[in-house]
Coordinates of C-alpha atoms in Angstrom, one line a residue:
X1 CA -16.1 20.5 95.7
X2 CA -16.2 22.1 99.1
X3 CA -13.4 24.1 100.1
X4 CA -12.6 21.7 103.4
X5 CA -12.8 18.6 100.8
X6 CA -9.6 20.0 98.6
X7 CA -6.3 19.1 99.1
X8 CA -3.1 20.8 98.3
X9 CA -2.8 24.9 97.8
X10 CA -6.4 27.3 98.0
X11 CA -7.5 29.3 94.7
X12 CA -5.4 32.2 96.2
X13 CA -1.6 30.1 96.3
X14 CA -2.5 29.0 93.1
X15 CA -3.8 32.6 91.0
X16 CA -0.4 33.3 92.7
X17 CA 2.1 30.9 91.2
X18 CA -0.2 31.1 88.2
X19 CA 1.2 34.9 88.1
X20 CA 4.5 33.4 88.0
X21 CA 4.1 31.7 84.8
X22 CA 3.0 28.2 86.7
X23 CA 0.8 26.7 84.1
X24 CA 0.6 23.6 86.0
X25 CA -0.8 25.9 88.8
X26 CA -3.4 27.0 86.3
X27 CA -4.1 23.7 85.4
X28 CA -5.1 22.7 89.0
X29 CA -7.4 25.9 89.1
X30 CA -9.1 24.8 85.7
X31 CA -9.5 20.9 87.0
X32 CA -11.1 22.8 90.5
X33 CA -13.6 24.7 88.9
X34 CA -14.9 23.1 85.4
X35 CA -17.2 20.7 86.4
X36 CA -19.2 24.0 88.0
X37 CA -18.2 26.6 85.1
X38 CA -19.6 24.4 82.6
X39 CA -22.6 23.6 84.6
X40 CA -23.2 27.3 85.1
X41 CA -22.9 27.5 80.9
X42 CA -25.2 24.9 80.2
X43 CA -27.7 26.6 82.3
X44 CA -27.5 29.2 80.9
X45 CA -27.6 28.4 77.3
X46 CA -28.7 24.9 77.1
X47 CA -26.3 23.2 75.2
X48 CA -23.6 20.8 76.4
X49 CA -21.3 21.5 73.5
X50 CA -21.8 25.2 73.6
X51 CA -21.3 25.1 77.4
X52 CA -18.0 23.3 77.0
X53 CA -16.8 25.9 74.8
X54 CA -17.7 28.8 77.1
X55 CA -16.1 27.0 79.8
X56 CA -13.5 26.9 78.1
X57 CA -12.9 30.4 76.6
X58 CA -13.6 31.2 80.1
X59 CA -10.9 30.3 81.2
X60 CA -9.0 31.2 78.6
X61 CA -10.3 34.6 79.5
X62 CA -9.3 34.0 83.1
X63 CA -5.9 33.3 82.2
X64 CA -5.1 36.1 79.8
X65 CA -7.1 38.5 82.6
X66 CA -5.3 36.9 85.8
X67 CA -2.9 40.1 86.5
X68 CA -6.1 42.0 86.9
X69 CA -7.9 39.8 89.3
X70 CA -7.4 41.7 93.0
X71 CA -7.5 39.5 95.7
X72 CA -10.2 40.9 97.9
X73 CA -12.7 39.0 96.0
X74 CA -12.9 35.3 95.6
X75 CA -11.4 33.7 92.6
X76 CA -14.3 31.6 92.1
X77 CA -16.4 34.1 92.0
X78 CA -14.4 36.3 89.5
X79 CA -14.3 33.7 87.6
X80 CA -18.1 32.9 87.6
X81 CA -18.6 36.6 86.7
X82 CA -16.3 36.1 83.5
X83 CA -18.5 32.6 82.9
X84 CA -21.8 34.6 82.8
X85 CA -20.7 37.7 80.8
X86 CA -19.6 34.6 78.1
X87 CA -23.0 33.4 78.3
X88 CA -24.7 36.4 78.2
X89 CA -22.5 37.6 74.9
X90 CA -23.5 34.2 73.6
X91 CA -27.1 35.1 74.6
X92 CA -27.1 37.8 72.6
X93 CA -25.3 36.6 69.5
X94 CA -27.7 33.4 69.2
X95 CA -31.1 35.2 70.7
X96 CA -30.6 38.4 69.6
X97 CA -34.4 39.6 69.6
X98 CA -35.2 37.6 73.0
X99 CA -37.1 39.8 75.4
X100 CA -36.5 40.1 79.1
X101 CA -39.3 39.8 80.5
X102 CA -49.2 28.2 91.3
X103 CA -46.5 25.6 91.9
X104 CA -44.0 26.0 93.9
X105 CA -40.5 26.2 92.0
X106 CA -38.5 25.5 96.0
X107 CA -40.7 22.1 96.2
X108 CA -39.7 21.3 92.9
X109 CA -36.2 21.3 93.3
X110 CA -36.5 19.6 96.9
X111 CA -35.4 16.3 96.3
X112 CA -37.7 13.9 98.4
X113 CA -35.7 10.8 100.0
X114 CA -38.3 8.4 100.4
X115 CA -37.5 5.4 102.0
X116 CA -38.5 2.9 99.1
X117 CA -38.9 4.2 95.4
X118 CA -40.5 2.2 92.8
X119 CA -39.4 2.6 89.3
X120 CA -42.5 4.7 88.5
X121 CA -41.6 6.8 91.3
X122 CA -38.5 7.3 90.1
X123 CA -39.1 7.6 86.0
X124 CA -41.5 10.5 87.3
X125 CA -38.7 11.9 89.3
X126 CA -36.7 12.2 86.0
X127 CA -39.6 13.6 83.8
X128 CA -40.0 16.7 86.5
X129 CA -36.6 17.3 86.7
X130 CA -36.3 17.2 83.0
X131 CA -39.4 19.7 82.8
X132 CA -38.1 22.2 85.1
X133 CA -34.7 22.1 83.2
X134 CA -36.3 22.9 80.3
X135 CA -38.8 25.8 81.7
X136 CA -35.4 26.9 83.5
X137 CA -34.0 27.4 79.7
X138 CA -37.3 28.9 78.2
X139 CA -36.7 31.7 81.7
X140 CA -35.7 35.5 79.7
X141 CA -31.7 35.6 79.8
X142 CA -31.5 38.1 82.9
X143 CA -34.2 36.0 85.0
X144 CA -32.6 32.6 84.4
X145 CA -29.0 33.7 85.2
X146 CA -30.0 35.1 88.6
X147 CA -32.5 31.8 89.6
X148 CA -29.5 29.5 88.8
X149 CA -26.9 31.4 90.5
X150 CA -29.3 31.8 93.2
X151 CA -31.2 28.3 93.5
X152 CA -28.9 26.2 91.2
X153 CA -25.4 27.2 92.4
X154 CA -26.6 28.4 95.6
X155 CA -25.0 31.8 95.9
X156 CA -25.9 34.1 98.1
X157 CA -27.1 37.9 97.1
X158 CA -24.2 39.6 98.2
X159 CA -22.4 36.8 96.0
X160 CA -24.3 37.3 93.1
X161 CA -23.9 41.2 93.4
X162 CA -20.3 40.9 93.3
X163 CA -20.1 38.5 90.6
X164 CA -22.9 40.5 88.5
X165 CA -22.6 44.1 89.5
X166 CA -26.0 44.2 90.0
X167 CA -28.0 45.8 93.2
X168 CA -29.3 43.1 95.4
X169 CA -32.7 44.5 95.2
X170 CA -32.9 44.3 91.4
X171 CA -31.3 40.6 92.0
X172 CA -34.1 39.5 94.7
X173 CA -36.8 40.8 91.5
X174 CA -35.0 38.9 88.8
X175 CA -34.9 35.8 91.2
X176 CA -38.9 36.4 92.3
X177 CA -39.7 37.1 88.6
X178 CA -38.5 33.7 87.6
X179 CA -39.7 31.5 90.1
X180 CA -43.5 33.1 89.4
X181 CA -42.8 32.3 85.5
X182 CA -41.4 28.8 86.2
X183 CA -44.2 28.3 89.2
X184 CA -47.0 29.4 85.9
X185 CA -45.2 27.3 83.3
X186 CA -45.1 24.2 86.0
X187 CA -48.6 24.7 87.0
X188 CA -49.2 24.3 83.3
X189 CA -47.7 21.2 83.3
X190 CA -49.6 19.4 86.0
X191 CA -53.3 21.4 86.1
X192 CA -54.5 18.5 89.0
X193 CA -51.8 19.8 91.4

């Protein structure tokens, strides 16, 4: 939910009173940010029920970690840091031998308003979208986290740096690197395009 949407105390009066032994403070910060945490997860590791379990031992994490968190960064950004280092470790646990390796991947996630959509319109709608979810989870681990932090949760490179600790450069490759394997794998798909 957009910052100017929330009401009550920001992230920062809450990590405070959360450092003060508030749990009900923690609790707002976990009701804030879920729905995105475990949208992040399942991204990443396509499963609902795994997601929800790295959702929650990131915040878990996040909690037992909160008198480390400085202030000079964003707390939903530390805590989308601690999300993908969960995936990642789950990644590699799961996948442990994965390597790490034209349509255009911006048009497909466009979403077209037309005016009047027929059912057919609409049931093909659903199918691409399910198709690009699924070539978004066959993306190498290091690829597919930087494409949905960067065209899924629509963070910027500075953003992703921080919450990564990777240089933007290397960031802008991962990012280009999946959308030409997603752009192949969709082209696949649909050969008359």
């Amino acid at each position: 939910m957009p910052l100017e949407q929330r009401e009550g105390p920001d992230d920062a009066q809450l990590v405070a009173r959360s450092l003060k032994q508030d749990h009900e403070a923690f609790g707002q910060l976990i009701d804030r940010h879920a729905t995105v945490i475990v949208n992040l997860a399942y991204r990443m590791v396509g499963n609902r029920a795994e997601a929800e379990d790295l959702a929650q031992e990131t915040f878990l994490s996040a909690f037992k970690a909160l008198s480390t968190f400085r202030a000079d960064s964003k707390f939903s950004t530390w805590l989308y840091r601690i999300a993908s280092n969960k995936c990642k470790d789950w990644l590699r646990v799961k996948h442990p031998g994965q390597a790490q390796q034209d349509v255009d991947v911006e048009e497909m996630l466009d979403v077209h308003v037309a005016e009047e959509r027929t059912p057919e319109q609409l049931l093909s709608q659903q199918q691409v979208a399910l198709e690009l979810e699924r070539a978004i989870q066959r993306l190498p681990p290091l690829y597919r986290e930087a494409f949905i932090l960067k065209h899924v949760e629509g963070l910027s490179y500075e953003e992703m740096q921080e919450i990564l600790g990777v240089n933007g450069d290397t960031l802008k490759m991962r990012v280009y690197k999946g959308r030409v394997q997603l752009s192949r794998e969709l082209a696949e798909l649909n050969p008359t395009r």
